[in-house]
Short mmCIF file of C-alpha atoms (C1' of nucleotides) in Angstrom, two decimals:
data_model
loop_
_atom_site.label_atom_id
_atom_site.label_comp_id
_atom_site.label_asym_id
_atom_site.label_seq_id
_atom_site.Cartn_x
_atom_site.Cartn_y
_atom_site.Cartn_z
CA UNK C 173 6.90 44.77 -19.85
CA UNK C 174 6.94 47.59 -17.48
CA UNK C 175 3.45 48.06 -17.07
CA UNK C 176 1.95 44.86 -14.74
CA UNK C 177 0.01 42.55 -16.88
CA UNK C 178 -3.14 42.37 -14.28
CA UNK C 179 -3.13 43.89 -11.07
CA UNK C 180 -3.11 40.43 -9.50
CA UNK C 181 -4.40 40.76 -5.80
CA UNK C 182 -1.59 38.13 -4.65
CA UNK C 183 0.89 40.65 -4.51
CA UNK C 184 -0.83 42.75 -2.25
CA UNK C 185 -1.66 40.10 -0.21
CA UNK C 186 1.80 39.09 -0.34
CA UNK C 187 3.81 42.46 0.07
CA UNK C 188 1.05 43.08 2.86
CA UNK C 189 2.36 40.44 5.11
CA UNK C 190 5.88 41.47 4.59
CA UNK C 191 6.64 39.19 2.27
CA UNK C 192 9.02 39.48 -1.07
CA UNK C 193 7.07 38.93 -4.65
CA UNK C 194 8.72 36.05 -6.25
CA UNK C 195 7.51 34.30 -9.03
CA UNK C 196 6.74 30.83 -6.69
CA UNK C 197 5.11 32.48 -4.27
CA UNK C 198 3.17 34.79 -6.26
CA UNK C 199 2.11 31.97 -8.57
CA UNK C 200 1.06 29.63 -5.86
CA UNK C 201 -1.15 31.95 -4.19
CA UNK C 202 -2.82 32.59 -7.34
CA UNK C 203 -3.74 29.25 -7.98
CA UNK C 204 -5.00 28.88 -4.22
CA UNK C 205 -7.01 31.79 -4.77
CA UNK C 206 -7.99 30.63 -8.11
CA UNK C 207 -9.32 26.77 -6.94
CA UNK C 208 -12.27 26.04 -5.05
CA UNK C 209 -10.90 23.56 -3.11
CA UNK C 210 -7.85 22.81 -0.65
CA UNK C 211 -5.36 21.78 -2.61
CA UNK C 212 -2.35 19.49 -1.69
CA UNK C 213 1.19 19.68 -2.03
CA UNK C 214 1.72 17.57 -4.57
CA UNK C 215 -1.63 19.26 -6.85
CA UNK C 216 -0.25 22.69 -6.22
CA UNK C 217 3.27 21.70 -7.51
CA UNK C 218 1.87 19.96 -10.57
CA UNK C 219 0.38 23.12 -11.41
CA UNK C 220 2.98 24.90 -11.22
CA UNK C 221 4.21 22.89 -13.37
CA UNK C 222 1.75 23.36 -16.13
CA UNK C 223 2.22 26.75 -15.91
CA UNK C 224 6.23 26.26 -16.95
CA UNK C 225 7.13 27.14 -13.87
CA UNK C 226 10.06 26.23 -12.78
CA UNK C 227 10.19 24.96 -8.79
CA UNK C 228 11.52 23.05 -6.47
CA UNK C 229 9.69 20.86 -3.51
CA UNK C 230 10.99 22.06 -0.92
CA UNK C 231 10.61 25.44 -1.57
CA UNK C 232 7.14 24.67 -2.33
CA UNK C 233 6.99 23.26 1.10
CA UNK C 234 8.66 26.39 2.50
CA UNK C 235 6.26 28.73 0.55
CA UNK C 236 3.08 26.76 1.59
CA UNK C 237 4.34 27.01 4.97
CA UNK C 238 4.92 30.83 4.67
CA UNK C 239 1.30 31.37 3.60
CA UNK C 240 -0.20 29.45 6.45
CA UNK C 241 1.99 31.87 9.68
CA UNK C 242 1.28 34.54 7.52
CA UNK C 243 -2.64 33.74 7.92
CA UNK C 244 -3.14 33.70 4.33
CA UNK C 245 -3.53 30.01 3.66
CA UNK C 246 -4.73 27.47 5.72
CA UNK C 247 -3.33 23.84 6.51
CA UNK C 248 -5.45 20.92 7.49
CA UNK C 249 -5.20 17.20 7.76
CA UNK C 250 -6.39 14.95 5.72
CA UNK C 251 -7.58 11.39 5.82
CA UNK C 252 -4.80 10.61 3.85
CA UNK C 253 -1.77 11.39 5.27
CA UNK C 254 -1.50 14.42 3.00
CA UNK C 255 -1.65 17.57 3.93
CA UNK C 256 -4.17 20.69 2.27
CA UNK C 257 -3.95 23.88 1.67
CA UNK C 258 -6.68 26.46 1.10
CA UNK C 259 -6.94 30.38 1.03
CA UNK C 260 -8.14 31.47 4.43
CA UNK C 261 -11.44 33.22 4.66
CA UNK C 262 -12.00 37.02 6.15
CA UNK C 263 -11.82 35.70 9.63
CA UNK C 264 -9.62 33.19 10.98
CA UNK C 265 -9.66 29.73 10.13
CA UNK C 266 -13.09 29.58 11.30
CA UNK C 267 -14.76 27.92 8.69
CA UNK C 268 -16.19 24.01 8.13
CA UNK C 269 -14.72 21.59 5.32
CA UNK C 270 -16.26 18.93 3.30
CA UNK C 271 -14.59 15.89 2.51
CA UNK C 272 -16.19 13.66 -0.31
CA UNK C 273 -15.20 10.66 0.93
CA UNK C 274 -15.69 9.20 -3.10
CA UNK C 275 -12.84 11.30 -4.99
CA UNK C 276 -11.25 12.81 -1.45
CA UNK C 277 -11.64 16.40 -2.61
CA UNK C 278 -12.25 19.07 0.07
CA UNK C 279 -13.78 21.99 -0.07
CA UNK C 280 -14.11 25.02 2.10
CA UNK C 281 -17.80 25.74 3.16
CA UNK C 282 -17.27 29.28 4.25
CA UNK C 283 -19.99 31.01 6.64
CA UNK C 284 -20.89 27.49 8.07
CA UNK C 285 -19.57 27.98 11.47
CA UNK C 286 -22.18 26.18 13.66
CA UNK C 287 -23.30 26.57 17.02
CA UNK C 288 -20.45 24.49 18.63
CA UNK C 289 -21.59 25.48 21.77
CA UNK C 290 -20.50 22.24 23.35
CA UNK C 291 -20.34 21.45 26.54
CA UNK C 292 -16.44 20.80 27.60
CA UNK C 293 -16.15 18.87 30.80
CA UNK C 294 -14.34 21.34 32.57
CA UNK C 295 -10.93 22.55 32.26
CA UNK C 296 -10.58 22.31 28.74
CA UNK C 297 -9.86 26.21 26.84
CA UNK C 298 -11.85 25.72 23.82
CA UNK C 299 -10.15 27.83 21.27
CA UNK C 300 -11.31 27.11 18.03
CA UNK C 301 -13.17 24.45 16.47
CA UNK C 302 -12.74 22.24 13.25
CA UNK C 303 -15.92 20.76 11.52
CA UNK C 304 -14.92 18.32 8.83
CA UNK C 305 -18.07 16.90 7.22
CA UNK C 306 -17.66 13.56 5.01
CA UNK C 307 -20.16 12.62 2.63
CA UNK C 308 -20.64 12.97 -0.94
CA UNK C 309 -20.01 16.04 -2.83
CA UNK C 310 -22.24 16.84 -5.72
CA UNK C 311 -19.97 15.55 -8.73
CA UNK C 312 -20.16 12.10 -7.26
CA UNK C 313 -23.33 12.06 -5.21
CA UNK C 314 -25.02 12.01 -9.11
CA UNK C 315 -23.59 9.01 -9.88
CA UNK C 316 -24.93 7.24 -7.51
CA UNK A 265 -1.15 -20.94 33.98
CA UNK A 266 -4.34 -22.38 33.06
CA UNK A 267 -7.09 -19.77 34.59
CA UNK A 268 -6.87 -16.63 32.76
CA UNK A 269 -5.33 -14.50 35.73
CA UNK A 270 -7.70 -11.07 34.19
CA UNK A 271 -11.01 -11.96 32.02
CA UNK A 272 -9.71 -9.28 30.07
CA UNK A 273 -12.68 -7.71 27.88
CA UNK A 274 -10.33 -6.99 25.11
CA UNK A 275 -10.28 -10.55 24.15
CA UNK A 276 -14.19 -10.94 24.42
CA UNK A 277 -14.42 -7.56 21.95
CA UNK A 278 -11.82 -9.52 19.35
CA UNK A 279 -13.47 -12.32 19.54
CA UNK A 280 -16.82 -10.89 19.18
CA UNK A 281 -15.31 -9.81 15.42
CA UNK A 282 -14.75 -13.15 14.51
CA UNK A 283 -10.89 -12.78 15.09
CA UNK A 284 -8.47 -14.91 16.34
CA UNK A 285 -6.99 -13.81 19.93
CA UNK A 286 -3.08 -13.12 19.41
CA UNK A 287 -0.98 -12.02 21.98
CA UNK A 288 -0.22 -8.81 19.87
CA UNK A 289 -3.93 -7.67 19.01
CA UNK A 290 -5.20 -8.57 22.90
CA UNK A 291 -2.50 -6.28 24.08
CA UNK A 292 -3.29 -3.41 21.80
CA UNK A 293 -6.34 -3.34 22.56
CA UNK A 294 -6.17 -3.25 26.25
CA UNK A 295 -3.58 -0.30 25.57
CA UNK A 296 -6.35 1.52 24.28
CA UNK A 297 -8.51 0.45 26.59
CA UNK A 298 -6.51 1.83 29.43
CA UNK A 299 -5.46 5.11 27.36
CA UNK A 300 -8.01 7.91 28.01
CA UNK A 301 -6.03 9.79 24.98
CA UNK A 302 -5.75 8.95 21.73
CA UNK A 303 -2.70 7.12 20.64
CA UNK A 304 -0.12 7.23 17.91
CA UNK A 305 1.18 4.16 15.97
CA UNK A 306 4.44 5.03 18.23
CA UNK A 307 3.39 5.35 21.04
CA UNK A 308 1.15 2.08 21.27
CA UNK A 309 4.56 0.34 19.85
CA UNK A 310 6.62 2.06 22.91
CA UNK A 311 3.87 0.67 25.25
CA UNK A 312 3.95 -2.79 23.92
CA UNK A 313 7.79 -2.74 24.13
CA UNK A 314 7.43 -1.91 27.89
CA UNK A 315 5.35 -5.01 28.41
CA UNK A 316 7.97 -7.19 26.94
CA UNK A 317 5.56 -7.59 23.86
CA UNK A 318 7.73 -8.37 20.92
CA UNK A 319 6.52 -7.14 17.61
CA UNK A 320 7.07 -5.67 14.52
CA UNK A 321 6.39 -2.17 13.23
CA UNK A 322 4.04 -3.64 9.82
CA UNK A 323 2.19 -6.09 12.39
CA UNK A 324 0.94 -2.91 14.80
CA UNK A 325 -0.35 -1.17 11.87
CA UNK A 326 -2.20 -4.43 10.60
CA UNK A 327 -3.58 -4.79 14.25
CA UNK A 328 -4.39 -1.10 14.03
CA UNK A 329 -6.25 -1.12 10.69
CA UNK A 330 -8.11 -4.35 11.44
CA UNK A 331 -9.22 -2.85 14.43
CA UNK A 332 -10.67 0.21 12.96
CA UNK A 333 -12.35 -1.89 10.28
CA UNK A 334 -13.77 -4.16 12.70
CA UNK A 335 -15.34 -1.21 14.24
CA UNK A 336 -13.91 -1.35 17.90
CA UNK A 337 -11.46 1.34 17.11
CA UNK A 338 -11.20 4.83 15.19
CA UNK A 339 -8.53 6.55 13.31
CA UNK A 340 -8.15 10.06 12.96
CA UNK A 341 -5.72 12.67 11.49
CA UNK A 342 -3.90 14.56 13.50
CA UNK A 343 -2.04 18.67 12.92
CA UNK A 344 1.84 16.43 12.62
CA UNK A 345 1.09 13.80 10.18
CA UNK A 346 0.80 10.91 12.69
CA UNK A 347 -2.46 8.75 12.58
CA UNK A 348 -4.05 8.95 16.24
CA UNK A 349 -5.81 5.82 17.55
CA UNK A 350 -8.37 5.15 19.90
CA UNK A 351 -11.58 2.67 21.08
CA UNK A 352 -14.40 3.68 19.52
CA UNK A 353 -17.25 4.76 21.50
CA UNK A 354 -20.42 3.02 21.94
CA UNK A 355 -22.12 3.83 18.51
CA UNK A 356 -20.53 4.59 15.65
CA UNK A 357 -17.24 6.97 15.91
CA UNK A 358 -20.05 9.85 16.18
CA UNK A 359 -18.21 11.74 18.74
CA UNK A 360 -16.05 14.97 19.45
CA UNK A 361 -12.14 15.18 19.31
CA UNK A 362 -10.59 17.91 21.43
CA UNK A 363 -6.78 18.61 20.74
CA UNK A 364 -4.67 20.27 23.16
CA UNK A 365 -2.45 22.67 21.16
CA UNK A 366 0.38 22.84 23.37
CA UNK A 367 0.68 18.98 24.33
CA UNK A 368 -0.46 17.64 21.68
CA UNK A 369 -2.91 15.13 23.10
CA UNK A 370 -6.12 14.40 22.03
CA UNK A 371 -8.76 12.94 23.77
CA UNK A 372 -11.83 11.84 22.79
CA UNK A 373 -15.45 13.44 24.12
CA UNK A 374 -17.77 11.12 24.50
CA UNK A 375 -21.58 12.72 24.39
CA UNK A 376 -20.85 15.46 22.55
CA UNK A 377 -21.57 15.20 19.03
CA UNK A 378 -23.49 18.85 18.55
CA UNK A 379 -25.93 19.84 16.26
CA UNK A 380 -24.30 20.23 13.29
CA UNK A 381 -27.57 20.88 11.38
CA UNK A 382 -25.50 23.21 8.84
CA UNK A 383 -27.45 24.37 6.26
CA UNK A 384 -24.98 22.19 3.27
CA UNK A 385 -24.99 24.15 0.09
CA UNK A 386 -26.93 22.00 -1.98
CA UNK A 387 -26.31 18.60 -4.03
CA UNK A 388 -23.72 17.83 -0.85
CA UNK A 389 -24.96 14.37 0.96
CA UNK A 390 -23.77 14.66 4.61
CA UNK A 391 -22.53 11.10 6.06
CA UNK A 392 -20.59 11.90 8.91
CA UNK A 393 -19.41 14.93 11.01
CA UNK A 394 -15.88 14.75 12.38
CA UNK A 395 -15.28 17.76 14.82
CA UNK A 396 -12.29 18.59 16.56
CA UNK A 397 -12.04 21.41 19.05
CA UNK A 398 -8.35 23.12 19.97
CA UNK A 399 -7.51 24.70 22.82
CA UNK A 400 -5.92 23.71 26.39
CA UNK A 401 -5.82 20.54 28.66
CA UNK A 402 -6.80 20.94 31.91
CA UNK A 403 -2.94 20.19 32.60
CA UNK A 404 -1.58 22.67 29.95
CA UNK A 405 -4.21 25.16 30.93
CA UNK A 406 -3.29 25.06 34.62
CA UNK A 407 0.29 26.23 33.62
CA UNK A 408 -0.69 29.26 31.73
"C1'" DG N 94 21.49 52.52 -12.76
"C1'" DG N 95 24.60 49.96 -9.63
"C1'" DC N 96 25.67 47.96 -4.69
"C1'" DG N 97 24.94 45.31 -0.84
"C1'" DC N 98 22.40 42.60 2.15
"C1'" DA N 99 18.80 39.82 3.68
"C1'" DA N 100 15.27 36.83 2.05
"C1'" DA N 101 14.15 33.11 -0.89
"C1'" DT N 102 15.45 29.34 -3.86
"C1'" DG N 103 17.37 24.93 -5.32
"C1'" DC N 104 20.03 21.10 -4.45
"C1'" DT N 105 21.26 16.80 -1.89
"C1'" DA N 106 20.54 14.05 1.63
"C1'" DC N 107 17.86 12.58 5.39
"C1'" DT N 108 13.85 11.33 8.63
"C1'" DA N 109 9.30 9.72 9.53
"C1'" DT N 110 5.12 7.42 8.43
"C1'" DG N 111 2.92 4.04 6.15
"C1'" DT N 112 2.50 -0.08 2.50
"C1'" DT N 113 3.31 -4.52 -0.19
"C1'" DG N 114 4.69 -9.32 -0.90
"C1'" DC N 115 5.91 -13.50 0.82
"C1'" DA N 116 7.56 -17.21 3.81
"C1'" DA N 117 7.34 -18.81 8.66
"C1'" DA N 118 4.74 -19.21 12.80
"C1'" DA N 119 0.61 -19.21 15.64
"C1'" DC N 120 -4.33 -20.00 16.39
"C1'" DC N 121 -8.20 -22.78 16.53
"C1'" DA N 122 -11.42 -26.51 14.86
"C1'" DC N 123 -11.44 -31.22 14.52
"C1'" DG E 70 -1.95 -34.06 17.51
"C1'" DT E 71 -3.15 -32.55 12.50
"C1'" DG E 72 -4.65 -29.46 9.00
"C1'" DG E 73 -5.90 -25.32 7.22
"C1'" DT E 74 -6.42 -20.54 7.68
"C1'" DT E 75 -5.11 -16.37 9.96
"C1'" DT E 76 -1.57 -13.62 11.73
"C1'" DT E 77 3.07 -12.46 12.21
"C1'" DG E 78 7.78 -11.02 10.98
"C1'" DC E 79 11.02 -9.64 7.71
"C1'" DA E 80 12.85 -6.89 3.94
"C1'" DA E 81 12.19 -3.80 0.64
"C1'" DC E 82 9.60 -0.09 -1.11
"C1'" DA E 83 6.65 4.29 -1.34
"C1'" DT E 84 5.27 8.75 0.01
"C1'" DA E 85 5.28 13.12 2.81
"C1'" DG E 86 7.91 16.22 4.90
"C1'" DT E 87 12.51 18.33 6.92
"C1'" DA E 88 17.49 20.10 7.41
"C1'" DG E 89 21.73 22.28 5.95
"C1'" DC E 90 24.07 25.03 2.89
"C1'" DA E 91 25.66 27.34 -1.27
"C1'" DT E 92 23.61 30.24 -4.87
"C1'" DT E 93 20.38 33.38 -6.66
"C1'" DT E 94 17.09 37.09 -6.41
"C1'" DG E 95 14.22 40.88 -4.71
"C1'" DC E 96 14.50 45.30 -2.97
"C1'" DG E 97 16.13 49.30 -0.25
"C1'" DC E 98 19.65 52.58 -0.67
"C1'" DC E 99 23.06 55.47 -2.74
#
DNA sequence: GGCGCAAATGCTACTATGTTGCAAAACCAC
DNA sequence: GTGGTTTTGCAACATAGTAGCATTTGCGCC
């Protein structure tokens, strides 16, 4: 197979940040690029899975990790104490998430940045700002 | 010692939740009364050692949780993976966190919940809005 | 194409944070 | 004080993430 399958755009975005294409990393980017919602750890590594292949955790960990200094992913805390990853937007991280507080899925609501023009009390450097919004996302506000 | 040597509103607030006053849970609670950060289950522990306040590590994070489900307290997740505790403000925990990026801290904004009237992208039901701003202390800022 | 080197992986073992079950102790009403 | 329920303390477990190091792999270079 000399000529590449499909011109996957995680390779660029991969050799763009300096990085070496590897079948992990290459693989896990795809899938963040491919879901619609942060994933964790433990999700991305069971899909890896299903796709045959072969990893280990920590270098899941380490390639996760990669992606987020690189600016290409983005890490955020959950309620859980799991962490999530998601594909970064254009800009930095400078988007708003929704947590469904029902099934815990989170989702990136990109161009939602709102008027955060807060008032600090002085002092404080304000240098970016993290909206999580909890509620119920559309799969399980139905239900109700 | 019969008279109570402080009257203490930590034990009124317990109280006030139909719970029992313990030595452990009265303690706590002033701790976060006094903090004007929020704490981590370690750090509350290290305080409570300080006082002489024997305890065990499953009994602070029973004090913690019943707290938070009582209402008096709130829980958040912080960047490391170390649940952050503090007294809740007056109504529910509808307030601003603002995370110092070089400390660590995080400290809670009262008055400051913004208008987060985001335009959601349809079928989402909006709860709650958590938002936590990054950026300097006034001590960490100074430095710079 | 083969060579060499640095980057990345995979393994084991370890730390940190948080949870569960149960018996003993403490709190509070009486 | 006594009784009954809540709370604690202990031990063991569960989950998320990290560290060190030998091996493999991607990739530039010849």
């Amino acid at each position: 197979m000399s000529t590449h399958t499909h011109p996957s755009s995680a390779e660029s975005l991969i050799t763009a940040q300096g990085g070496r294409i590897t079948r992990t990393r290459v693989a896990v980017l795809e899938i963040l690029l491919a879901a619609d919602q942060s994933l964790t750890h433990d999700e991305i590594g069971l899909a890896l899975a299903e796709q045959g292949i072969k990893h280990d955790r920590v270098t899941l960990y380490r390639t996760l990790d990669w992606l987020v200094e690189s600016g290409v992913a983005h890490k955020m805390a959950g309620d859980d104490r799991a962490r999530r990853f998601g594909v970064a937007a254009s800009g930095p991280h400078e988007h708003a998430h929704f947590h469904c507080d029902r099934c815990g899925k989170v989702v990136c609501l990109e161009g939602l940045q709102p008027a955060v023009a807060v008032n600090l009390p002085g002092g404080y450097q304000l240098d970016r700002a993290e909206l999580v919004l909890h509620g119920a996302c559309p799969t399980c506000g139905k239900g109700a």
